[in-house]
Amino acid sequence: MQDIRKALYVGSRSDGTLIERPMSPHLQVYRYRLSMVLSISNRITGVIATAGAALGVFWLGAAAKGPKAFATARKVTGNPLGQLVLVGWLASVIYHTVGGVRHLIWDCGHRYDKEELNKDGPVAVGVAVGASTVLASALLCVAACRRSRRAKAGKAV
Amino acid sequence: MNASVPHIETMRSQLGRARGLGAGHSGVGHWWAERTSAATLLPLSTWFVVQMFRLGGADHAEVVKWGGKPLNATMMAALIITTFYHAQVGLQVIVDDYVHGKAHVPARLLVKIGTSLLGLLGVFAVIKLVASSSSAK
């Protein structure tokens, strides 16, 4: 027996033979709720945020290594596919932050009733989507502007 | 004995082995670590997003100049350490929940080593940036 918790699943019949007790029903028997999607999304976005942070560290490492390595990193971050990854990272961090703030509020003993939970769910989605859209487009615009300004200045010199 | 048939391998009853073990005796500390690092990350990551407006599309010289400033280096190191600490604590929960049996300990170690190394890499990159920007002057 690998898992000690399994001890609780072994019962005995009235004739003394052993039987495995039924486990509690699994996910597929439950009706879809927004709250369960938001709950697992918080975990998934946490993992994505970590992966993005790892990429961010490599970007910083490239900057520390020198201009040549940083030029390679810029090719990745300037690439449309790379920018899609960056936007995905940003959106994941934002959703994970919104979900995390909700958890902190729950931990303080607020907004944890069924009605409040169901009311706050769509709000959390709205805030995350709104903040992600605004921040991602603003950051991409700033980066593109800076690039084109430098390209123009480069031509002038 | 057939593995699918429920059976008990030791003389002591399995329920007797499990009973009285209680909680893991360390869960509350882990919970606090997760929450405090999360709360710490709120201002740090907000600062980072603001910095990204300054660094988006920046070239190498600009990034080195930015990274050489003591305040930026401090905030960056704090952000990296807190991020990977929070990641370590959070990923550990995921491993505890989904990885059972023989794979559990290796998975836990992998999370611990992986996040620690990434954090160290980030901190040393910050130190190197500070060093290279001071030598560039």
Short mmCIF file of C-alpha atoms in Angstrom, two decimals:
data_model
loop_
_atom_site.label_atom_id
_atom_site.label_comp_id
_atom_site.label_asym_id
_atom_site.label_seq_id
_atom_site.Cartn_x
_atom_site.Cartn_y
_atom_site.Cartn_z
CA MET A 1 0.00 0.00 0.00
CA GLN A 2 1.66 3.19 -1.21
CA ASP A 3 -0.78 5.70 0.12
CA ILE A 4 -1.82 5.60 3.75
CA ARG A 5 -5.10 7.33 2.91
CA LYS A 6 -6.14 4.18 1.06
CA ALA A 7 -6.42 2.50 4.47
CA LEU A 8 -9.68 4.33 4.90
CA TYR A 9 -11.02 2.79 1.67
CA VAL A 10 -10.65 -0.80 2.86
CA GLY A 11 -13.72 -2.03 4.70
CA SER A 12 -15.00 -5.47 5.62
CA ARG A 13 -18.27 -7.19 4.84
CA SER A 14 -20.32 -8.88 7.53
CA ASP A 15 -18.76 -12.21 6.49
CA GLY A 16 -15.28 -10.81 7.11
CA THR A 17 -14.09 -10.48 3.51
CA LEU A 18 -12.45 -7.17 2.59
CA ILE A 19 -14.04 -4.70 0.21
CA GLU A 20 -12.90 -1.39 -1.24
CA ARG A 21 -15.24 1.38 -0.19
CA PRO A 22 -16.57 3.63 -2.98
CA MET A 23 -14.71 6.90 -3.52
CA SER A 24 -16.54 10.21 -3.66
CA PRO A 25 -17.79 11.11 -7.16
CA HIS A 26 -15.34 12.78 -9.49
CA LEU A 27 -15.53 15.99 -11.51
CA GLN A 28 -17.59 14.73 -14.45
CA VAL A 29 -20.76 14.21 -12.41
CA TYR A 30 -21.07 17.89 -11.52
CA ARG A 31 -22.95 20.50 -13.51
CA TYR A 32 -20.78 23.20 -15.05
CA ARG A 33 -20.30 26.25 -12.83
CA LEU A 34 -18.30 29.39 -13.57
CA SER A 35 -16.70 29.21 -10.12
CA MET A 36 -15.10 25.84 -10.84
CA VAL A 37 -13.62 27.09 -14.11
CA LEU A 38 -12.26 30.18 -12.34
CA SER A 39 -10.81 28.01 -9.57
CA ILE A 40 -8.83 25.71 -11.87
CA SER A 41 -7.91 28.71 -14.05
CA ASN A 42 -6.18 30.27 -11.06
CA ARG A 43 -3.93 27.20 -10.83
CA ILE A 44 -3.29 26.98 -14.57
CA THR A 45 -2.47 30.69 -14.86
CA GLY A 46 -0.15 30.30 -11.86
CA VAL A 47 1.82 27.67 -13.77
CA ILE A 48 1.86 29.82 -16.93
CA ALA A 49 2.96 32.84 -14.90
CA THR A 50 5.86 30.79 -13.53
CA ALA A 51 6.86 29.68 -17.03
CA GLY A 52 6.71 33.30 -18.17
CA ALA A 53 8.82 34.38 -15.19
CA ALA A 54 11.40 31.77 -16.25
CA LEU A 55 11.46 33.33 -19.73
CA GLY A 56 11.75 36.77 -18.12
CA VAL A 57 14.80 35.59 -16.18
CA PHE A 58 16.37 34.36 -19.42
CA TRP A 59 15.68 37.78 -20.95
CA LEU A 60 17.41 39.45 -18.00
CA GLY A 61 20.25 36.95 -18.30
CA ALA A 62 20.64 37.84 -21.98
CA ALA A 63 20.83 41.54 -21.06
CA ALA A 64 23.46 40.71 -18.45
CA LYS A 65 25.46 38.58 -20.88
CA GLY A 66 25.94 41.29 -23.46
CA PRO A 67 24.63 43.12 -26.54
CA LYS A 68 24.86 40.07 -28.79
CA ALA A 69 22.77 37.82 -26.53
CA PHE A 70 20.34 40.68 -25.96
CA ALA A 71 19.93 41.16 -29.72
CA THR A 72 18.84 37.51 -29.94
CA ALA A 73 16.40 38.06 -27.06
CA ARG A 74 14.99 41.12 -28.83
CA LYS A 75 14.43 39.07 -31.95
CA VAL A 76 12.21 36.82 -29.85
CA THR A 77 10.37 39.62 -28.03
CA GLY A 78 9.95 41.64 -31.24
CA ASN A 79 8.57 38.65 -33.17
CA PRO A 80 4.73 38.49 -33.45
CA LEU A 81 4.80 34.95 -32.01
CA GLY A 82 7.03 36.10 -29.16
CA GLN A 83 4.70 39.02 -28.50
CA LEU A 84 1.75 36.61 -28.40
CA VAL A 85 3.64 34.67 -25.70
CA LEU A 86 4.32 37.92 -23.82
CA VAL A 87 0.64 38.91 -23.99
CA GLY A 88 -0.31 35.41 -22.77
CA TRP A 89 2.13 35.77 -19.88
CA LEU A 90 0.76 39.20 -18.99
CA ALA A 91 -2.85 37.98 -19.15
CA SER A 92 -2.01 34.96 -16.98
CA VAL A 93 -0.25 37.11 -14.39
CA ILE A 94 -3.21 39.51 -14.34
CA TYR A 95 -5.79 36.74 -13.95
CA HIS A 96 -3.68 35.01 -11.29
CA THR A 97 -3.40 38.35 -9.48
CA VAL A 98 -7.17 38.93 -9.62
CA GLY A 99 -7.77 35.36 -8.43
CA GLY A 100 -5.16 35.80 -5.72
CA VAL A 101 -6.76 39.00 -4.46
CA ARG A 102 -10.09 37.18 -4.30
CA HIS A 103 -8.41 34.45 -2.24
CA LEU A 104 -6.96 37.06 0.14
CA ILE A 105 -10.44 38.59 0.51
CA TRP A 106 -11.91 35.15 1.25
CA ASP A 107 -9.13 34.48 3.75
CA CYS A 108 -10.18 37.64 5.59
CA GLY A 109 -13.67 36.19 5.85
CA HIS A 110 -15.47 38.27 3.21
CA ARG A 111 -17.42 37.56 -0.01
CA TYR A 112 -17.43 33.81 0.63
CA ASP A 113 -21.19 33.17 0.54
CA LYS A 114 -22.67 31.36 -2.44
CA GLU A 115 -24.47 34.42 -3.83
CA GLU A 116 -21.44 36.67 -3.38
CA LEU A 117 -19.15 34.11 -5.02
CA ASN A 118 -21.44 33.79 -8.02
CA LYS A 119 -21.78 37.56 -8.29
CA ASP A 120 -18.02 38.21 -8.06
CA GLY A 121 -17.01 35.57 -10.63
CA PRO A 122 -18.09 37.49 -13.76
CA VAL A 123 -16.66 40.70 -12.26
CA ALA A 124 -13.29 38.98 -11.84
CA VAL A 125 -13.40 37.83 -15.48
CA GLY A 126 -14.32 41.35 -16.60
CA VAL A 127 -11.53 42.99 -14.60
CA ALA A 128 -8.94 40.46 -15.82
CA VAL A 129 -9.96 40.75 -19.49
CA GLY A 130 -10.20 44.56 -19.31
CA ALA A 131 -6.88 45.06 -17.54
CA SER A 132 -5.14 42.56 -19.84
CA THR A 133 -6.44 44.24 -23.00
CA VAL A 134 -5.56 47.76 -21.85
CA LEU A 135 -2.11 46.89 -20.49
CA ALA A 136 -1.13 44.57 -23.36
CA SER A 137 -2.12 47.03 -26.09
CA ALA A 138 -0.51 49.96 -24.25
CA LEU A 139 2.76 48.05 -23.73
CA LEU A 140 2.87 46.83 -27.34
CA CYS A 141 2.20 50.40 -28.57
CA VAL A 142 4.94 51.88 -26.38
CA ALA A 143 7.41 49.23 -27.54
CA ALA A 144 6.50 49.70 -31.22
CA CYS A 145 6.74 53.51 -30.93
CA ARG A 146 10.16 53.30 -29.30
CA ARG A 147 11.39 50.94 -31.99
CA SER A 148 10.18 53.07 -34.88
CA ARG A 149 11.54 56.26 -33.27
CA ARG A 150 14.94 54.60 -32.97
CA ALA A 151 14.77 53.32 -36.53
CA LYS A 152 14.06 56.88 -37.76
CA ALA A 153 16.84 58.32 -35.60
CA GLY A 154 19.16 55.62 -36.97
CA LYS A 155 18.36 56.68 -40.52
CA ALA A 156 18.86 60.37 -39.72
CA VAL A 157 22.36 59.63 -38.35
CA MET B 1 -2.25 -11.79 -4.14
CA ASN B 2 -4.25 -10.15 -6.86
CA ALA B 3 -3.64 -6.40 -6.73
CA SER B 4 -7.22 -5.52 -7.65
CA VAL B 5 -8.63 -7.43 -4.70
CA PRO B 6 -8.61 -5.25 -1.60
CA HIS B 7 -6.13 -6.61 0.89
CA ILE B 8 -4.07 -5.56 3.89
CA GLU B 9 -0.32 -6.16 3.79
CA THR B 10 0.65 -5.62 7.41
CA MET B 11 -0.53 -7.22 10.61
CA ARG B 12 -1.56 -3.84 11.94
CA SER B 13 -4.82 -2.65 10.50
CA GLN B 14 -4.47 0.09 7.90
CA LEU B 15 -6.99 2.24 9.71
CA GLY B 16 -4.93 1.86 12.88
CA ARG B 17 -1.85 3.06 11.00
CA ALA B 18 -3.63 6.09 9.61
CA ARG B 19 -5.47 7.02 12.78
CA GLY B 20 -3.90 9.52 15.11
CA LEU B 21 -1.46 10.80 12.52
CA GLY B 22 -3.52 13.96 12.38
CA ALA B 23 -2.50 16.84 10.16
CA GLY B 24 0.96 17.23 8.65
CA HIS B 25 1.93 19.68 11.44
CA SER B 26 3.36 22.12 8.92
CA GLY B 27 0.42 23.15 6.74
CA VAL B 28 -0.26 26.47 8.44
CA GLY B 29 3.29 27.69 7.84
CA HIS B 30 3.01 26.76 4.17
CA TRP B 31 -0.33 28.55 3.92
CA TRP B 32 1.09 31.72 5.45
CA ALA B 33 4.13 31.55 3.18
CA GLU B 34 1.83 31.40 0.16
CA ARG B 35 -0.33 34.33 1.31
CA THR B 36 2.46 36.64 2.50
CA SER B 37 4.50 36.12 -0.66
CA ALA B 38 1.34 36.75 -2.72
CA ALA B 39 0.66 40.00 -0.88
CA THR B 40 4.33 41.03 -1.31
CA LEU B 41 4.12 40.36 -5.03
CA LEU B 42 1.24 42.82 -5.50
CA PRO B 43 3.33 46.03 -5.16
CA LEU B 44 6.45 44.41 -6.66
CA SER B 45 4.73 43.21 -9.83
CA THR B 46 2.87 46.52 -10.19
CA TRP B 47 6.27 48.23 -10.09
CA PHE B 48 7.54 45.78 -12.73
CA VAL B 49 4.63 46.48 -15.09
CA VAL B 50 5.34 50.24 -14.77
CA GLN B 51 9.03 49.58 -15.52
CA MET B 52 8.02 47.61 -18.61
CA PHE B 53 6.53 50.82 -20.03
CA ARG B 54 10.03 52.30 -19.76
CA LEU B 55 11.77 49.22 -21.16
CA GLY B 56 9.40 48.05 -23.91
CA GLY B 57 11.41 48.05 -27.15
CA ALA B 58 14.53 49.29 -25.35
CA ASP B 59 17.99 48.44 -26.69
CA HIS B 60 20.84 46.88 -24.73
CA ALA B 61 22.44 50.12 -23.55
CA GLU B 62 19.13 51.38 -22.16
CA VAL B 63 18.46 48.11 -20.29
CA VAL B 64 21.98 48.11 -18.81
CA LYS B 65 21.59 51.75 -17.74
CA TRP B 66 18.22 50.90 -16.14
CA GLY B 67 19.54 47.78 -14.42
CA GLY B 68 22.56 49.65 -13.03
CA LYS B 69 20.44 51.91 -10.85
CA PRO B 70 20.50 50.62 -7.23
CA LEU B 71 16.75 51.07 -6.70
CA ASN B 72 15.89 49.13 -9.87
CA ALA B 73 18.37 46.38 -9.01
CA THR B 74 16.96 46.09 -5.48
CA MET B 75 13.35 45.96 -6.63
CA MET B 76 14.25 43.52 -9.41
CA ALA B 77 16.08 41.16 -7.02
CA ALA B 78 13.19 41.36 -4.54
CA LEU B 79 10.70 40.64 -7.31
CA ILE B 80 12.68 37.66 -8.61
CA ILE B 81 13.20 36.11 -5.16
CA THR B 82 9.56 36.57 -4.14
CA THR B 83 8.25 35.35 -7.51
CA PHE B 84 10.17 32.09 -7.47
CA TYR B 85 9.54 31.55 -3.77
CA HIS B 86 5.80 31.95 -4.39
CA ALA B 87 6.09 29.70 -7.46
CA GLN B 88 7.88 27.05 -5.40
CA VAL B 89 5.24 27.10 -2.68
CA GLY B 90 2.38 27.11 -5.20
CA LEU B 91 3.76 24.41 -7.49
CA GLN B 92 4.37 22.25 -4.43
CA VAL B 93 0.63 22.27 -3.73
CA ILE B 94 -0.08 21.21 -7.31
CA VAL B 95 2.45 18.36 -7.05
CA ASP B 96 0.99 17.30 -3.69
CA ASP B 97 -2.50 17.25 -5.20
CA TYR B 98 -1.85 15.46 -8.49
CA VAL B 99 1.38 13.43 -8.23
CA HIS B 100 1.06 10.31 -6.10
CA GLY B 101 3.19 7.29 -5.29
CA LYS B 102 6.83 6.95 -6.26
CA ALA B 103 6.87 10.04 -8.47
CA HIS B 104 5.89 12.35 -5.62
CA VAL B 105 9.28 12.94 -3.97
CA PRO B 106 11.19 13.39 -7.28
CA ALA B 107 8.51 15.83 -8.48
CA ARG B 108 8.76 17.80 -5.24
CA LEU B 109 12.55 17.94 -5.55
CA LEU B 110 12.29 18.99 -9.20
CA VAL B 111 10.01 21.91 -8.25
CA LYS B 112 12.32 22.95 -5.44
CA ILE B 113 15.53 22.74 -7.49
CA GLY B 114 14.03 24.22 -10.65
CA THR B 115 12.52 27.29 -9.02
CA SER B 116 15.62 27.83 -6.84
CA LEU B 117 17.96 27.71 -9.85
CA LEU B 118 15.78 30.07 -11.89
CA GLY B 119 15.67 32.50 -8.98
CA LEU B 120 19.44 32.32 -8.56
CA LEU B 121 19.95 32.90 -12.29
CA GLY B 122 17.76 35.99 -12.09
CA VAL B 123 19.56 37.39 -9.05
CA PHE B 124 22.98 36.85 -10.62
CA ALA B 125 21.76 38.51 -13.84
CA VAL B 126 20.77 41.55 -11.75
CA ILE B 127 24.21 41.60 -10.07
CA LYS B 128 25.95 41.28 -13.43
CA LEU B 129 23.88 44.16 -14.85
CA VAL B 130 24.89 46.38 -11.93
CA ALA B 131 28.55 45.42 -12.38
CA SER B 132 28.57 45.93 -16.16
CA SER B 133 26.82 49.30 -16.00
CA SER B 134 29.30 50.60 -13.41
CA SER B 135 32.22 49.47 -15.55
CA ALA B 136 30.68 51.10 -18.65
CA LYS B 137 30.89 54.56 -17.00
#
